[in-house]
Amino acid sequence: DAKTTQPNSMESNEEEPVHLPCNHSTISGTDYIHWYRQLPSQGPEYVIHGLTSNVNNRMASLAIAEDRKSSTLILHRATLRDAAVYYCILRAAFWDNYQLIWGAGTKLIIKP
Amino acid sequence: DSGVTQTPKHLITATGQRVTLRCSPRSGDLSVYWYQQSLDQGLQFLIQYYNGEERAKGNILERFSAQQFPDLHSELNLSSLELGDSALYFCASSPGPGGTDTQYFGPGTRLTVL
């Protein structure tokens, strides 16, 4: 089953951009890359997802490497409310009893 | 508010007991997922149901079982509880079964086994 690897924690200053990396060297051609974040004492919430092309939405940008073996979640201007654990997961496009593997995520610390 | 509801919010029980956690998905969502999150750990995927049928299975213990009912709500049954089962249990829902679907998570049920 395809797995992802993320740094345990990262620190950033408020109002600066944040780049959160994720490695997924065993990704298959039909796996989508999803990012979620979990604020303290809450359930995870969706951030962004993509397949091959870079993606932008109101929360963040997702940059996907050309070989798809890594991706980077970009928060353009971090605020204190962005302090959370960020998870990068892979999801198969089609049903084949795939496994949803969530790693430990990256704990993002924002310094005022 | 994600639209996913979970009950109860907190549950305290003793070892050896059995409990049932309930999840109501967002209106229109056909998939329900169950996750376990132990203290300061990542999420462990347990099981997914899509429109009443089991769709994918993670590391769900044999003491745990789940089902999705015709009205699409789901229940997770945990039996012969052990201290190590103490955790947050999250339910999530999505419109379909596949890889492009966003999962919407409920607020979780905190289970404490004494």
CSV table of C-alpha atoms in Angstrom, one decimal:
chain,number,residue,atom,x,y,z
A,1,ASP,CA,0.0,0.0,0.0
A,2,ALA,CA,1.3,3.4,-0.9
A,3,LYS,CA,2.6,5.4,2.0
A,4,THR,CA,3.6,9.0,2.6
A,5,THR,CA,6.5,10.4,4.6
A,6,GLN,CA,6.3,13.9,6.3
A,7,PRO,CA,8.5,15.7,8.7
A,8,ASN,CA,7.3,15.5,12.3
A,9,SER,CA,7.1,19.2,12.9
A,10,MET,CA,7.9,22.5,11.3
A,11,GLU,CA,7.9,26.1,12.6
A,12,SER,CA,7.1,29.2,10.7
A,13,ASN,CA,6.6,32.9,11.5
A,14,GLU,CA,3.2,34.4,11.2
A,15,GLU,CA,2.4,36.1,7.9
A,16,GLU,CA,5.2,34.2,6.1
A,17,PRO,CA,4.7,31.4,3.5
A,18,VAL,CA,5.0,27.8,4.6
A,19,HIS,CA,6.0,24.9,2.5
A,20,LEU,CA,5.1,21.5,3.9
A,21,PRO,CA,6.7,18.6,2.1
A,22,CYS,CA,5.4,15.1,1.5
A,23,ASN,CA,7.2,12.1,0.0
A,24,HIS,CA,5.2,9.4,-1.7
A,25,SER,CA,7.8,7.4,-3.7
A,26,THR,CA,5.5,4.4,-4.2
A,27,ILE,CA,2.6,6.3,-5.6
A,28,SER,CA,0.7,4.6,-8.4
A,29,GLY,CA,-0.7,6.3,-11.5
A,30,THR,CA,-4.2,6.4,-10.3
A,31,ASP,CA,-3.5,7.7,-6.7
A,32,TYR,CA,-4.7,11.2,-5.8
A,33,ILE,CA,-2.7,13.2,-3.3
A,34,HIS,CA,-4.9,14.7,-0.6
A,35,TRP,CA,-4.1,17.1,2.2
A,36,TYR,CA,-6.0,17.4,5.4
A,37,ARG,CA,-5.3,19.3,8.6
A,38,GLN,CA,-6.4,18.8,12.1
A,39,LEU,CA,-6.8,21.7,14.4
A,40,PRO,CA,-6.5,21.0,18.2
A,41,SER,CA,-9.5,19.0,19.6
A,42,GLN,CA,-11.2,18.8,16.2
A,43,GLY,CA,-11.7,16.3,13.4
A,44,PRO,CA,-9.6,16.7,10.3
A,45,GLU,CA,-10.7,19.0,7.6
A,46,TYR,CA,-10.0,18.9,3.9
A,47,VAL,CA,-7.4,21.3,2.5
A,48,ILE,CA,-6.7,20.4,-1.1
A,49,HIS,CA,-6.1,17.5,-3.5
A,50,GLY,CA,-4.5,16.9,-6.9
A,51,LEU,CA,-3.4,14.2,-9.4
A,52,THR,CA,-0.7,15.6,-11.6
A,53,SER,CA,-1.1,19.3,-12.1
A,54,ASN,CA,-0.5,22.0,-9.4
A,55,VAL,CA,-3.7,23.1,-7.7
A,56,ASN,CA,-4.8,26.3,-6.0
A,57,ASN,CA,-7.8,27.0,-3.8
A,58,ARG,CA,-8.7,29.6,-1.2
A,59,MET,CA,-6.8,27.8,1.6
A,60,ALA,CA,-3.6,26.7,-0.1
A,61,SER,CA,-1.7,25.6,-3.1
A,62,LEU,CA,-0.5,22.1,-4.0
A,63,ALA,CA,2.7,21.7,-6.0
A,64,ILE,CA,3.2,18.2,-7.4
A,65,ALA,CA,6.6,17.0,-8.6
A,66,GLU,CA,6.8,16.0,-12.2
A,67,ASP,CA,7.5,12.3,-11.3
A,68,ARG,CA,4.7,12.6,-8.6
A,69,LYS,CA,6.9,11.1,-6.0
A,70,SER,CA,6.7,14.2,-3.8
A,71,SER,CA,4.4,17.1,-3.3
A,72,THR,CA,4.4,20.3,-1.3
A,73,LEU,CA,1.5,22.1,0.4
A,74,ILE,CA,2.0,25.8,0.3
A,75,LEU,CA,0.3,28.2,2.7
A,76,HIS,CA,0.9,31.6,1.2
A,77,ARG,CA,0.6,33.6,4.4
A,78,ALA,CA,0.4,31.6,7.6
A,79,THR,CA,-1.7,32.9,10.5
A,80,LEU,CA,-2.0,31.6,14.0
A,81,ARG,CA,-5.2,29.8,13.0
A,82,ASP,CA,-3.1,27.6,10.6
A,83,ALA,CA,-1.4,25.9,13.5
A,84,ALA,CA,-2.4,22.3,13.1
A,85,VAL,CA,-1.3,18.8,12.2
A,86,TYR,CA,-1.2,18.5,8.4
A,87,TYR,CA,-1.7,15.1,6.8
A,88,CYS,CA,-0.7,14.1,3.3
A,89,ILE,CA,-2.5,10.9,2.1
A,90,LEU,CA,-2.9,8.9,-1.1
A,91,ARG,CA,-6.3,7.8,-2.3
A,92,ALA,CA,-6.8,5.3,-5.2
A,93,ALA,CA,-9.1,6.6,-7.9
A,94,PHE,CA,-11.0,3.4,-8.2
A,95,TRP,CA,-12.2,0.9,-5.7
A,96,ASP,CA,-9.9,-2.0,-5.2
A,97,ASN,CA,-9.9,-2.5,-1.5
A,98,TYR,CA,-7.3,0.2,-1.2
A,99,GLN,CA,-5.9,1.1,2.2
A,100,LEU,CA,-6.3,4.6,3.6
A,101,ILE,CA,-2.9,5.1,5.3
A,102,TRP,CA,-2.6,8.3,7.3
A,103,GLY,CA,0.9,8.9,8.7
A,104,ALA,CA,1.6,10.9,11.8
A,105,GLY,CA,1.5,14.2,9.8
A,106,THR,CA,3.5,17.4,10.3
A,107,LYS,CA,2.7,19.5,13.3
A,108,LEU,CA,2.9,23.1,12.1
A,109,ILE,CA,3.9,25.6,14.7
A,110,ILE,CA,3.3,29.3,13.9
A,111,LYS,CA,5.3,31.9,15.9
A,112,PRO,CA,3.7,35.3,16.3
B,1,ASP,CA,-19.7,22.4,11.0
B,2,SER,CA,-19.1,19.5,8.6
B,3,GLY,CA,-22.6,18.2,8.6
B,4,VAL,CA,-21.4,14.9,10.0
B,5,THR,CA,-22.8,14.0,13.5
B,6,GLN,CA,-21.5,11.6,16.0
B,7,THR,CA,-23.0,10.4,19.2
B,8,PRO,CA,-22.2,10.2,22.0
B,9,LYS,CA,-19.5,12.8,22.4
B,10,HIS,CA,-17.9,11.1,25.4
B,11,LEU,CA,-18.2,7.5,26.6
B,12,ILE,CA,-16.6,6.1,29.7
B,13,THR,CA,-16.8,2.4,30.3
B,14,ALA,CA,-15.0,-0.5,31.9
B,15,THR,CA,-12.8,-3.2,30.4
B,16,GLY,CA,-14.7,-6.2,29.0
B,17,GLN,CA,-17.7,-4.1,28.1
B,18,ARG,CA,-19.3,-3.4,24.7
B,19,VAL,CA,-20.2,0.0,23.3
B,20,THR,CA,-21.8,1.3,20.1
B,21,LEU,CA,-20.8,4.5,18.4
B,22,ARG,CA,-23.1,6.2,16.0
B,23,CYS,CA,-22.5,8.3,12.9
B,24,SER,CA,-24.9,10.2,10.6
B,25,PRO,CA,-23.2,11.3,7.4
B,26,ARG,CA,-23.8,14.5,5.5
B,27,SER,CA,-27.0,14.6,3.6
B,28,GLY,CA,-26.5,12.9,0.3
B,29,ASP,CA,-23.2,11.3,1.2
B,30,LEU,CA,-23.1,7.5,0.5
B,31,SER,CA,-19.7,6.6,2.0
B,32,VAL,CA,-18.9,6.4,5.7
B,33,TYR,CA,-15.5,5.9,7.1
B,34,TRP,CA,-14.4,5.0,10.6
B,35,TYR,CA,-11.0,6.0,12.1
B,36,GLN,CA,-9.3,5.6,15.5
B,37,GLN,CA,-6.9,8.1,16.9
B,38,SER,CA,-5.0,7.3,20.1
B,39,LEU,CA,-3.4,10.0,22.1
B,40,ASP,CA,-1.0,12.1,20.1
B,41,GLN,CA,-1.1,9.6,17.2
B,42,GLY,CA,-2.2,9.9,13.6
B,43,LEU,CA,-5.4,8.5,12.3
B,44,GLN,CA,-5.8,4.7,11.9
B,45,PHE,CA,-8.3,3.8,9.2
B,46,LEU,CA,-10.7,1.1,10.4
B,47,ILE,CA,-13.3,0.6,7.7
B,48,GLN,CA,-15.3,2.2,4.9
B,49,TYR,CA,-18.9,1.5,3.8
B,50,TYR,CA,-20.4,2.7,0.6
B,51,ASN,CA,-24.2,2.6,0.2
B,52,GLY,CA,-24.6,-0.2,2.7
B,53,GLU,CA,-21.7,-2.4,1.5
B,54,GLU,CA,-18.3,-2.8,3.0
B,55,ARG,CA,-15.9,-1.0,0.6
B,56,ALA,CA,-12.4,-1.1,2.2
B,57,LYS,CA,-11.0,-2.4,5.4
B,58,GLY,CA,-8.0,-1.2,7.4
B,59,ASN,CA,-6.5,-2.6,10.6
B,60,ILE,CA,-9.8,-3.2,12.3
B,61,LEU,CA,-9.7,-5.6,15.2
B,62,GLU,CA,-11.9,-8.7,15.2
B,63,ARG,CA,-13.5,-7.3,18.4
B,64,PHE,CA,-14.7,-4.4,16.4
B,65,SER,CA,-17.5,-4.4,13.8
B,66,ALA,CA,-19.4,-1.9,11.8
B,67,GLN,CA,-22.4,-1.6,9.6
B,68,GLN,CA,-24.2,1.0,7.5
B,69,PHE,CA,-27.9,1.0,7.5
B,70,PRO,CA,-30.4,1.7,4.7
B,71,ASP,CA,-30.8,5.3,5.9
B,72,LEU,CA,-27.0,5.5,5.5
B,73,HIS,CA,-26.2,6.1,9.2
B,74,SER,CA,-23.4,3.8,10.5
B,75,GLU,CA,-22.6,2.2,13.8
B,76,LEU,CA,-19.2,1.0,15.1
B,77,ASN,CA,-19.4,-1.7,17.7
B,78,LEU,CA,-16.5,-2.3,20.0
B,79,SER,CA,-16.6,-5.3,22.3
B,80,SER,CA,-14.5,-6.9,25.0
B,81,LEU,CA,-13.0,-3.5,25.5
B,82,GLU,CA,-9.4,-3.2,26.6
B,83,LEU,CA,-7.5,-0.2,28.1
B,84,GLY,CA,-5.8,0.3,24.8
B,85,ASP,CA,-9.0,0.9,23.0
B,86,SER,CA,-9.3,4.3,24.7
B,87,ALA,CA,-9.1,6.8,21.9
B,88,LEU,CA,-10.9,9.3,19.8
B,89,TYR,CA,-13.1,7.6,17.2
B,90,PHE,CA,-13.9,9.7,14.1
B,91,CYS,CA,-16.4,9.1,11.5
B,92,ALA,CA,-16.2,10.8,8.1
B,93,SER,CA,-18.5,10.8,5.0
B,94,SER,CA,-18.0,11.5,1.3
B,95,PRO,CA,-20.4,11.6,-1.6
B,96,GLY,CA,-18.9,8.6,-3.5
B,97,PRO,CA,-16.4,5.9,-2.9
B,98,GLY,CA,-13.4,7.0,-4.9
B,99,GLY,CA,-10.1,8.9,-4.8
B,100,THR,CA,-11.4,12.3,-5.7
B,101,ASP,CA,-13.9,12.5,-2.9
B,102,THR,CA,-13.4,14.9,0.0
B,103,GLN,CA,-13.9,13.3,3.4
B,104,TYR,CA,-15.9,15.3,5.8
B,105,PHE,CA,-15.2,14.5,9.4
B,106,GLY,CA,-17.4,14.5,12.5
B,107,PRO,CA,-16.4,15.9,15.8
B,108,GLY,CA,-15.4,12.5,17.2
B,109,THR,CA,-16.4,10.3,20.1
B,110,ARG,CA,-13.9,10.1,22.9
B,111,LEU,CA,-13.9,6.7,24.4
B,112,THR,CA,-12.3,6.1,27.8
B,113,VAL,CA,-11.9,2.5,29.0
B,114,LEU,CA,-11.2,2.2,32.7
